[in-house]
Every structure is written in C-alpha cells, then in structure tokens.
Tab-separated table of C-alpha atoms in Angstrom:
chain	number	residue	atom	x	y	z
A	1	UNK	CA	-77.573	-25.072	140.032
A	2	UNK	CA	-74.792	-27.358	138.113
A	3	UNK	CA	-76.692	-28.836	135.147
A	4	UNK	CA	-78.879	-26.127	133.796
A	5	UNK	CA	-75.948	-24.118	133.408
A	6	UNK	CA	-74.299	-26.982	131.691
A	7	UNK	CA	-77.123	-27.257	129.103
A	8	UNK	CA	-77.559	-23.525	128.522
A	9	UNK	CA	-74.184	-22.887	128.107
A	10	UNK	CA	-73.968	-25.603	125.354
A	11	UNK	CA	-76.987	-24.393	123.549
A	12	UNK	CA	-75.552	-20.965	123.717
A	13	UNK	CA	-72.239	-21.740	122.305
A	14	UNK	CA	-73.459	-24.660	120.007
A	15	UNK	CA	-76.837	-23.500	118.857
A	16	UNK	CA	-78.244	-20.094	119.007
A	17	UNK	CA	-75.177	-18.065	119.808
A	18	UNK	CA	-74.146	-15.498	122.516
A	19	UNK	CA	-74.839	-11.800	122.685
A	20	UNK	CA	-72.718	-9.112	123.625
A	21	UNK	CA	-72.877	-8.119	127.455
A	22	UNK	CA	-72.187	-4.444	126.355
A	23	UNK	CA	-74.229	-2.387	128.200
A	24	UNK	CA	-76.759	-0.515	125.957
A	25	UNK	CA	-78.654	3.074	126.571
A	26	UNK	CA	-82.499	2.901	126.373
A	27	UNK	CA	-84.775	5.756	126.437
A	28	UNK	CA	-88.567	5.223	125.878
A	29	UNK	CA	-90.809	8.158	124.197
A	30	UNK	CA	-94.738	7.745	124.160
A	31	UNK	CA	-95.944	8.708	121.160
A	32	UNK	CA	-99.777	7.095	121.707
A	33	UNK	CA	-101.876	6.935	124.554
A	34	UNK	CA	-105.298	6.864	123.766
A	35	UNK	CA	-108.154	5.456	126.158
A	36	UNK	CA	-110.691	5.050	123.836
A	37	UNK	CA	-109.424	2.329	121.381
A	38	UNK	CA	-111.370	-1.499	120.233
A	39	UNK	CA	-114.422	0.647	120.460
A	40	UNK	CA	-113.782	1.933	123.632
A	41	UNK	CA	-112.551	-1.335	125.376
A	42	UNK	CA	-108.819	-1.022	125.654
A	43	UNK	CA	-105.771	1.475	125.883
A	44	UNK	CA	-103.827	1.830	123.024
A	45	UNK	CA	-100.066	2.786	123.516
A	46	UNK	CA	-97.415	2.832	121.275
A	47	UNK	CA	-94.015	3.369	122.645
A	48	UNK	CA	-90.676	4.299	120.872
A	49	UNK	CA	-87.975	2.526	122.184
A	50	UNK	CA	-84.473	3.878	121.224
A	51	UNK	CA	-80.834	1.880	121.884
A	52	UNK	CA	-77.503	4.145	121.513
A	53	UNK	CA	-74.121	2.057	121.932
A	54	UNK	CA	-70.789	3.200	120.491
A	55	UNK	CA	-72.365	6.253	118.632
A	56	UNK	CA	-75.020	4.069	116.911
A	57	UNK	CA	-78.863	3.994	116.767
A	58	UNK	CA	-81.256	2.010	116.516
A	59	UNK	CA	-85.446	1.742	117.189
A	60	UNK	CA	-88.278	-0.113	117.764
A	61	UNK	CA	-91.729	1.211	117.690
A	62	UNK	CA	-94.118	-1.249	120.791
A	63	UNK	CA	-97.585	-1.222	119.930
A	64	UNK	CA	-99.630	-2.227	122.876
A	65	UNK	CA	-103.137	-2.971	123.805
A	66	UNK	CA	-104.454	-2.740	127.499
A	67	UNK	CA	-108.052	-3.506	128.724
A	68	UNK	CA	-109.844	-0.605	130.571
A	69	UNK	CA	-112.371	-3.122	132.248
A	70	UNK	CA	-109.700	-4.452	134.302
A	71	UNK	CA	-109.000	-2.161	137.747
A	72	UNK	CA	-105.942	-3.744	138.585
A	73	UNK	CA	-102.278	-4.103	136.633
A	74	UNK	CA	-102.827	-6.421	133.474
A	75	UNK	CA	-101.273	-9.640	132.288
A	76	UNK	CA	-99.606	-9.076	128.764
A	77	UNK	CA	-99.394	-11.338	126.132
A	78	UNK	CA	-96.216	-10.657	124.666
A	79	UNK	CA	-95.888	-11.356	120.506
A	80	UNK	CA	-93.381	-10.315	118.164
A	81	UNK	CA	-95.350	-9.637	114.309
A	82	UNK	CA	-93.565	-10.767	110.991
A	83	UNK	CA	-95.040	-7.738	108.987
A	84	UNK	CA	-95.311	-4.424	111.002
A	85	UNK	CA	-97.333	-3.133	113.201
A	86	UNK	CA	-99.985	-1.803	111.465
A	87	UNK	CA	-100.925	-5.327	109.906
A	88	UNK	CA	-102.367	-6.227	113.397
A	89	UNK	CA	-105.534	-4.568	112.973
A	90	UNK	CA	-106.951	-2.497	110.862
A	91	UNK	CA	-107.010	0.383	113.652
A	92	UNK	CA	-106.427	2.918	111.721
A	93	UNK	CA	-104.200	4.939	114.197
A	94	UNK	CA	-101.290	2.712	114.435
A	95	UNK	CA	-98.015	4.159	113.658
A	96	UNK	CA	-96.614	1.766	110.776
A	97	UNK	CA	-93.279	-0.344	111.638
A	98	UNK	CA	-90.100	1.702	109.786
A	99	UNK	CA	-89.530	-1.440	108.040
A	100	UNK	CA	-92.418	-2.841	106.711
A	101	UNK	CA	-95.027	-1.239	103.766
A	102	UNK	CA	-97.245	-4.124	104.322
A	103	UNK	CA	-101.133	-2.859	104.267
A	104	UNK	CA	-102.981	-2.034	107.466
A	105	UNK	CA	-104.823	-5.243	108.867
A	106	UNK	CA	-102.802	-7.675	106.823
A	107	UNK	CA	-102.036	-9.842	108.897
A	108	UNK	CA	-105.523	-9.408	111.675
A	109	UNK	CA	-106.615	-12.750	111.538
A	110	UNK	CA	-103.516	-14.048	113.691
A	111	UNK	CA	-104.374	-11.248	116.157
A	112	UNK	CA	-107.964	-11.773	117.729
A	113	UNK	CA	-107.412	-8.302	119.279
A	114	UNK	CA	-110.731	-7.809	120.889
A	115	UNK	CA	-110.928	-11.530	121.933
A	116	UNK	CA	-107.665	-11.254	123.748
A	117	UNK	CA	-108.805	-7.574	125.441
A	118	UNK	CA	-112.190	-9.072	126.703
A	119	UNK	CA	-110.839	-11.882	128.355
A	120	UNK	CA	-108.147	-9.738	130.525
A	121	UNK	CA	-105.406	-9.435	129.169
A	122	UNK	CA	-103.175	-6.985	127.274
A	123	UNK	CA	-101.306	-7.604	124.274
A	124	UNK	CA	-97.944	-6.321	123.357
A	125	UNK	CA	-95.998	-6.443	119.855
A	126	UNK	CA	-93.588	-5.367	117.839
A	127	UNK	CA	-92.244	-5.850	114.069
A	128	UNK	CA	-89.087	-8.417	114.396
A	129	UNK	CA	-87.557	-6.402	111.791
A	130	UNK	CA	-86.839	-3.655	114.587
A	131	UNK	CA	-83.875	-6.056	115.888
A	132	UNK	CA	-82.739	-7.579	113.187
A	133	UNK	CA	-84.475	-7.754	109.432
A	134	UNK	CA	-84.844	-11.259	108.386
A	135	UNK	CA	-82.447	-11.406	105.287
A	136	UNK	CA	-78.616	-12.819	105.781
A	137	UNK	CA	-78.009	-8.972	104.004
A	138	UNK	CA	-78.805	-6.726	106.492
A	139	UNK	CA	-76.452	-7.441	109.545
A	140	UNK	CA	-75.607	-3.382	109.588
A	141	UNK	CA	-79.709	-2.660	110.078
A	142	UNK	CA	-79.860	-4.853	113.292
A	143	UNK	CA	-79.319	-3.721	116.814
A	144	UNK	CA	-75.678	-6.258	116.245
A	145	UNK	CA	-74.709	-3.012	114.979
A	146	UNK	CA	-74.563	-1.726	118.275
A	147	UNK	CA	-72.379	-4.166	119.455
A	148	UNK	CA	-69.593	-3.588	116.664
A	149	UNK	CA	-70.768	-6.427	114.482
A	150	UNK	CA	-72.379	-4.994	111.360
A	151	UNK	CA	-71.705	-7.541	108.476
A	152	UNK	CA	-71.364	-11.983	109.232
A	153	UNK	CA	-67.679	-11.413	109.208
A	154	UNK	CA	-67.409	-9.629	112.210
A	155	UNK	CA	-69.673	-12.480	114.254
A	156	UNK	CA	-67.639	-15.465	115.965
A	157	UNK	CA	-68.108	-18.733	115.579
A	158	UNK	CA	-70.437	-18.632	118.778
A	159	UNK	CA	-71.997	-15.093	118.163
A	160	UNK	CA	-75.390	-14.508	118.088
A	161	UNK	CA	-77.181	-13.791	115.016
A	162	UNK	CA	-81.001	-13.298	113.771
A	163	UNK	CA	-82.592	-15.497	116.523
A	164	UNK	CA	-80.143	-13.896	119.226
A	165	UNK	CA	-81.404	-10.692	118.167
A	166	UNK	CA	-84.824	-11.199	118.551
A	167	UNK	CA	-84.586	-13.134	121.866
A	168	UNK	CA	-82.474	-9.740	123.067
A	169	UNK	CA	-85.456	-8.034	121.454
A	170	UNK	CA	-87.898	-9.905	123.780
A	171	UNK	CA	-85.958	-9.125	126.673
A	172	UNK	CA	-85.862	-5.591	126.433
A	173	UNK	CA	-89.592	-4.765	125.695
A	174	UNK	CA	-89.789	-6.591	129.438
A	175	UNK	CA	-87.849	-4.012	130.607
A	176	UNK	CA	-90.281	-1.126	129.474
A	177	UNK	CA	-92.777	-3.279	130.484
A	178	UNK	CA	-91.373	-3.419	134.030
A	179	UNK	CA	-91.781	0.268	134.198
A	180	UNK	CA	-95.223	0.395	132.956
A	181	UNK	CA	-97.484	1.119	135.925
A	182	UNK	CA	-100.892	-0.379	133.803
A	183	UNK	CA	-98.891	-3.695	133.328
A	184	UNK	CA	-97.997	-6.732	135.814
A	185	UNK	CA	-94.718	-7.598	134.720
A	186	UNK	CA	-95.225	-10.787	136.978
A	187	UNK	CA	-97.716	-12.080	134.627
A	188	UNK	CA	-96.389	-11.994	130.825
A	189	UNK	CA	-97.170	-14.505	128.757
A	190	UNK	CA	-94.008	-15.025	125.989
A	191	UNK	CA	-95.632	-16.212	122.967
A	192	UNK	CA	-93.841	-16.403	119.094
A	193	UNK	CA	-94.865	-18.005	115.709
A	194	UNK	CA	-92.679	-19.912	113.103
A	195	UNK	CA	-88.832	-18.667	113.743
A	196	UNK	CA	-90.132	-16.590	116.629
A	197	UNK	CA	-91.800	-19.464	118.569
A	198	UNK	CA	-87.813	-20.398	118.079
A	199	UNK	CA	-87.100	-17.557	119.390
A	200	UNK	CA	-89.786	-17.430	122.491
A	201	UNK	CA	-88.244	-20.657	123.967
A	202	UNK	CA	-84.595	-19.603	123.790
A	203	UNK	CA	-85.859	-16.441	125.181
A	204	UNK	CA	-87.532	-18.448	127.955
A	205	UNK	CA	-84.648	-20.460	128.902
A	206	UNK	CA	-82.572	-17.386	128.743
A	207	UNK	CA	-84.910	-15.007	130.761
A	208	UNK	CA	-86.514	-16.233	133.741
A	209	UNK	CA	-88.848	-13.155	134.143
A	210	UNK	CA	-91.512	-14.432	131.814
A	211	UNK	CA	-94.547	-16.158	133.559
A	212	UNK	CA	-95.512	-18.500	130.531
A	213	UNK	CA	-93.805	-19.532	127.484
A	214	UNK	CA	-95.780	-20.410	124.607
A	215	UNK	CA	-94.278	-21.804	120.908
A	216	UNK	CA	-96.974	-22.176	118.252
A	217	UNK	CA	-95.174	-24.431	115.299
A	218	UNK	CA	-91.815	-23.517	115.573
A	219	UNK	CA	-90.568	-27.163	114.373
A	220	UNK	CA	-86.353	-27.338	113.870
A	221	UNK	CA	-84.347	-25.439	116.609
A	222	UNK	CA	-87.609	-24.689	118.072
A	223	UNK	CA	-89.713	-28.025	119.689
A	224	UNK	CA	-89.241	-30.804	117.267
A	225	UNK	CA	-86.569	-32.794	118.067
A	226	UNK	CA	-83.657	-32.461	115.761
A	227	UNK	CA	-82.837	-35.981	115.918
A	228	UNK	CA	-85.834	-37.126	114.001
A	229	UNK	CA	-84.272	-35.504	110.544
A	230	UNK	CA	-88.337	-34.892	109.937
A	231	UNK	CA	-89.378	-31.684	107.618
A	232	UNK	CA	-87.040	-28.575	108.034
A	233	UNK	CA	-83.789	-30.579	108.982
A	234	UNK	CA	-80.590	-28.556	110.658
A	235	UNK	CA	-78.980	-28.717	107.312
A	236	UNK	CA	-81.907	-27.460	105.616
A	237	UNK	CA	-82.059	-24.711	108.283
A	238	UNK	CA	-78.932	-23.439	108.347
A	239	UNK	CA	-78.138	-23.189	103.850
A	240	UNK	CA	-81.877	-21.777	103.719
A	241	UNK	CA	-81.595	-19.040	106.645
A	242	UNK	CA	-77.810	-18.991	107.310
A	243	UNK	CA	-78.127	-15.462	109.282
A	244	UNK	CA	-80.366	-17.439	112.126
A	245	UNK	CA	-78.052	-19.306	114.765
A	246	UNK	CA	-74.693	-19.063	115.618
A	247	UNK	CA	-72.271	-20.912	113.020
A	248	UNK	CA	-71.342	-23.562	115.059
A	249	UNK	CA	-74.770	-24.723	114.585
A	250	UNK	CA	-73.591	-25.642	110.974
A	251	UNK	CA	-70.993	-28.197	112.790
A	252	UNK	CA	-74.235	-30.426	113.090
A	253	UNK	CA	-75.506	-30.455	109.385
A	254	UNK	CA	-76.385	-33.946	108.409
A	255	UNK	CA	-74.851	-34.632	111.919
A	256	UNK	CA	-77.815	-34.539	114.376
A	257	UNK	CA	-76.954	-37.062	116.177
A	258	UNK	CA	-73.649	-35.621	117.421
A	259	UNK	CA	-75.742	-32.710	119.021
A	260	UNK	CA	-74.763	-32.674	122.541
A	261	UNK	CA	-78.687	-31.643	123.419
A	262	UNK	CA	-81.677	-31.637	121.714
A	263	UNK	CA	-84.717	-29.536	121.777
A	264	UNK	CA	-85.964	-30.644	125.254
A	265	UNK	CA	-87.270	-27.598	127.097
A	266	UNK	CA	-88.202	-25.346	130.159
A	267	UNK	CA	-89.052	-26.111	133.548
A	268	UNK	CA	-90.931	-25.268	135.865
A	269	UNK	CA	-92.515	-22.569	134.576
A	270	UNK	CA	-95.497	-23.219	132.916
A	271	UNK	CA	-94.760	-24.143	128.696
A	272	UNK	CA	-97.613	-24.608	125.967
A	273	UNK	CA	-96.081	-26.157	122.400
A	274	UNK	CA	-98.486	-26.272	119.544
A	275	UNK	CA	-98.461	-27.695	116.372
A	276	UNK	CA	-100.613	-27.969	113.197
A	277	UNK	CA	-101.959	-31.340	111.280
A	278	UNK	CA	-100.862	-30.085	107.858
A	279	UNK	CA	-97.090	-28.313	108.867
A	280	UNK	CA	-95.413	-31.348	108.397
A	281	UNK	CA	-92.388	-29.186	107.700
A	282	UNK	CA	-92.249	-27.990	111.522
A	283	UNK	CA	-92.583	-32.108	112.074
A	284	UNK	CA	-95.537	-31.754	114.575
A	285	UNK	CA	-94.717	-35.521	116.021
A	286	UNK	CA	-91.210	-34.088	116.875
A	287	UNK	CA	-93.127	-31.058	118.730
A	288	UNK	CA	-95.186	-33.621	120.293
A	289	UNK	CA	-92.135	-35.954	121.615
A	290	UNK	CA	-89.688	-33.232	122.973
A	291	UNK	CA	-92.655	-31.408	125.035
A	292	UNK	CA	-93.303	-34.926	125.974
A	293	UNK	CA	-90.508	-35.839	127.574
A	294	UNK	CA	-89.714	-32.434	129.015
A	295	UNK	CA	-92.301	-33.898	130.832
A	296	UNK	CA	-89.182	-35.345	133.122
A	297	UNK	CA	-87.931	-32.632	134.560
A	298	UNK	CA	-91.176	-31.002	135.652
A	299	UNK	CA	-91.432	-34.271	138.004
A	300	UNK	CA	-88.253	-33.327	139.457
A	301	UNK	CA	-90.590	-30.296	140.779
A	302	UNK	CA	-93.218	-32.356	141.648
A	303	UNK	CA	-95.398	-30.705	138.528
A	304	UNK	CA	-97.505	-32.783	135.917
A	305	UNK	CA	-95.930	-32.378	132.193
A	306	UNK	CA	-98.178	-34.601	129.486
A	307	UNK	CA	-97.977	-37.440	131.261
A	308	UNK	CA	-98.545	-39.889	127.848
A	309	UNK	CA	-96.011	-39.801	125.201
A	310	UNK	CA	-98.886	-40.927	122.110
A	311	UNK	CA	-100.104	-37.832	120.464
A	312	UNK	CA	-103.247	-36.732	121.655
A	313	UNK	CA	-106.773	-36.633	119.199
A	314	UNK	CA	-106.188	-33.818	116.669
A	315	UNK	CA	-107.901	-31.065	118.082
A	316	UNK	CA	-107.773	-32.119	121.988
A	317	UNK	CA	-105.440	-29.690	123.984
A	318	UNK	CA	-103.694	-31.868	126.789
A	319	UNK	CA	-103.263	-28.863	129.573
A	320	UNK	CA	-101.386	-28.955	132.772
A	321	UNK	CA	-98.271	-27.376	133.749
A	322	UNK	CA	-96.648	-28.822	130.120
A	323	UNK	CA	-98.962	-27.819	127.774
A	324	UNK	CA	-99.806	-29.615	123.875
A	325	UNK	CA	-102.283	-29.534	121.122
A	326	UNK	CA	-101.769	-30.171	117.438
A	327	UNK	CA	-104.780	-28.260	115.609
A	328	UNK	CA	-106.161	-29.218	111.738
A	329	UNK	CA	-105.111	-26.699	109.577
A	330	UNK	CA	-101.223	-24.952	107.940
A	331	UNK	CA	-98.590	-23.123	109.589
A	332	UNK	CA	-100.631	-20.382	111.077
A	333	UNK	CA	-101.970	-18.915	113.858
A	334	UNK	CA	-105.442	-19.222	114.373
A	335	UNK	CA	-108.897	-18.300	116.774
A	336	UNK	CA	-108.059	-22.295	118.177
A	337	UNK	CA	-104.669	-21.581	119.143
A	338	UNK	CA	-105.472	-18.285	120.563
A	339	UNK	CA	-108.598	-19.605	122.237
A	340	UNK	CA	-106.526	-22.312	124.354
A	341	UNK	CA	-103.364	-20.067	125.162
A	342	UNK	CA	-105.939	-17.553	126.741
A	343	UNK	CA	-107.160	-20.800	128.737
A	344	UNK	CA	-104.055	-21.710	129.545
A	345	UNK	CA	-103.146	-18.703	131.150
A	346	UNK	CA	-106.312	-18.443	133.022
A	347	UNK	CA	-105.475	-21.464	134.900
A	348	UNK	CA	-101.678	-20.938	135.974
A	349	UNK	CA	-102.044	-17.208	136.042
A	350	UNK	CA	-105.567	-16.259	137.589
C-alpha cells in the first residue's frame, strides 16, 4: 500500500511514461467466427475493435484462437505480433493487419498454433502496429492521436509514447476479453517478445488483471538490469528508438546509475523471464540477476522466486512462482520457450 505506489509512480514518470486518463469509446464488431478452424480443433474469431475520442478513429483487428475440446471457459495466452496478423499461420482465412503487407505464415514458427490449442488454451493477438507503428514518424497513426498528441511535440516530458501505447493496447483487448463468454478472463497469460516482452511487464505492473506475466528476451527497460551497461544500454535505447519511453528516460543516458529503480519486477503473481544463449544484446545475465532478486519480494508473500542467484545450465528451466530459463539459440521465439510457458501455466493455473 505505500511503496508499490512509490516505485510505480517513479517508473511511470521516469521511465515508460504516463497515458492519458481520457476516457475512450470502444465498440467491438465480429467479423469471424468460425468453429471449424486448425483442422477442426479450435474457434477462430477475429474481432474489430474500434476507439473514437475527440472526433478521431482508430482500429485494431484481434485475431483469436479458442479450443473446442475444452467444455468450460478457456485460459488465453495473450501475444501482441510484430508483422500482422496473417503472418501467424498460414490459415488462409485471416483478415490481414491494416498495417502490415507481410506474407501469410511469415512469421508461424513463433506461433505453435496447434501446440498451444491442444494443450488448453486459447491464444489471442494482435499486430502492435494497431496502437502505435514502430517508427519515431508516425505519432498521428497511433491511438496518442486520440488523446490530442499526434506528433513528439505535443508529448510531455513524462508522456507516454510507443511502449505506453502498446501496454494501453494490452489492456484493452482484456476488456473485450472480459466480455467474451468462451474466455476466462481470470486466467490470461500476458506474454510479449523483444520491445513487447518490455511492454508485457510494464503492462503487468500496471494491470493487475493478468494471471501470468511472461517476458521472452526483452533485455534493456525490459529484465536486464540497466545498471550492468551490458548489450542494448539506455543510451543506446533511447538515440536508436527515441519514440519508445517517455523522455525523461533520456535524463539517464550514460547515467544508469542515477536511476532511482531498476528493472526489478512483479510480485506475487506468478512471472516467467526468458532469455537466449546467443542475444547477448538483451544481456541474458542481466535477465537472469533482476528475476533473481525479485526473488525478495515474493518472500515477503511467503512464495518461492529462484531461490539461487548463479545462472542455471543452459537449457534447464528453474520453475516456481518466479520463473527462468536461458535457451541456446538468437533472439527468437521458439517450440522451447513455448513448450515451458505452456508448463508453466499448467502448474499455477490448472
């Protein structure tokens, strides 16, 4: 009650930025409900998901996939794509994402579809690019045009930007998924990749809805400790994707150590960082060390976090409430990492 408010109100105003509190109109139109989809295993929907403020619109297109051999609501894993929709799978029947021309099934082998449907759970995503496209250009196509703020100019110094956006993003597909009487809005699992597994832990700290939080190599302003000046450094960060946190962020470049937090995370729910042997860039020993020690405040709870602070055997998933694993391979997301965050979610939410 005193300092978790203290900490998220520094990371807000310090790091990732605030966003509006103007009150936005949503409407949801189903354009996709088919029964019959992953050869008859699972429920395809895809739902258009419009937000009018101040005479301004803007949409995002929610591609889902439910399994039809469960009888009972569904837990959804929740995962924002970098390349539309229709990269997911090569289902030929998904709508492509307004913003992306990228060819259908692109992208499949980060999205074990059927893998993910026959173990029980649904799977929910949408192209980032619906809430804000990923370029320091195109302030006036994000949703912060809703909220009077369509060029960096019109942002304060503690205004949320990219990463806002997509965290606000996050939040509102778990308001349609609220209302969704196939899905059990008690049970989603918050998962993002890269700049989104940023996103997925600000999200988490921000929204306590979410069951699970998962970050899959999401290195500086994500897990890795920014302290450690390892791989993509807050300097780095902010001249290479300027449009991402707030601009007091840029206070700290070359100035870590006069951060007034650092990258330790979110209790008590259950949390699951990975990292990868080869994305030195993300700095997977920084991943390792703030998940560690995050460890600390899950004993305040009485809950187990790693429990060791020397990086586990490449390859050997260390899993109770605080989740780890750093896999071989790049900056990806793989069968492995999919294959554990399915486990992990079987144990904390069946």
């Amino acid at each position: 009650q005193i300092r978790r408010p203290e900490l998220l109100s520094v990371f807000t105003e310090q790091v990732y930025g605030k966003m509006p509190a103007d009150k936005v109109d949503v409407s949801y139109k189903k354009l996709d409900d088919n029964h019959s989809a992953v050869n008859g295993s699972a429920t395809r929907k895809q739902i258009e998901i419009t937000f009018s403020h101040n005479g301004i619109e803007r949409k995002a297109l929610l591609l889902m996939y439910l399994p039809n051999h469960v009888k009972t609501k569904v837990p959804v894993f929740l995962h924002f794509n970098f390349q539309g929709n229709q990269t997911v799978s090569s289902d030929p029947d998904i709508i492509p994402s307004q913003y992306s021309d990228r060819p259908r099934g692109n992208q499949a082998s980060r999205w074990p579809v059927e893998k993910i449907i026959d173990a029980g759970y649904g799977l929910a995503t949408i192209h980032y690019f619906d809430f804000f496209p990923d370029s320091k250009d195109r302030y006036a196509e994000s949703i912060l045009a809703l909220f009077g703020h369509p060029s960096e100019g019109d942002i304060p110094a503690d205004g949320g930007q990219a990463i806002a956006a997509w965290a606000w993003g996050y939040s509102r597909v778990m308001d349609y998924l609220e209302t969704d009487w196939q899905v059990d809005a008690s049970k989603i699992i918050l998962m993002g990749h890269s700049r989104l597994g940023k996103t997925s832990l600000w999200v988490g700290a921000t929204d306590p809805r979410f069951a699970i939080v998962i970050s899959n190599e999401s290195g500086c302003g994500g897990a890795a400790l920014s302290r450690r000046q390892v791989g993509e450094t807050v300097n780095r960060i902010n001249h290479a994707f300027p449009h991402w946190f707030c601009k007091n962020f840029r206070r700290y470049n070359k100035k870590e150590g006069e951060l007034p937090i650092d990258q330790h995370l979110i209790a008590p729910r259950p949390l699951y960082v990975a990292s990868a042997e080869e994305d030195r860039w993300s700095d997977p020993k920084g991943e390792f060390l703030s998940t560690a020690y995050a460890g600390e405040v899950y004993k305040l709870y009485g809950m187990k976090g790693l429990e060791t602070t020397t990086m586990p055997t490449v390859n050997m998933p260390i899993m109770n409430r605080v989740a780890y694993h750093n896999r071989t391979g790049v900056h990806d997301v793989t069968d492995f990492d999919w294959e554990n965050y399915i486990k992990f979610a079987d144990k904390w939410l069946k």
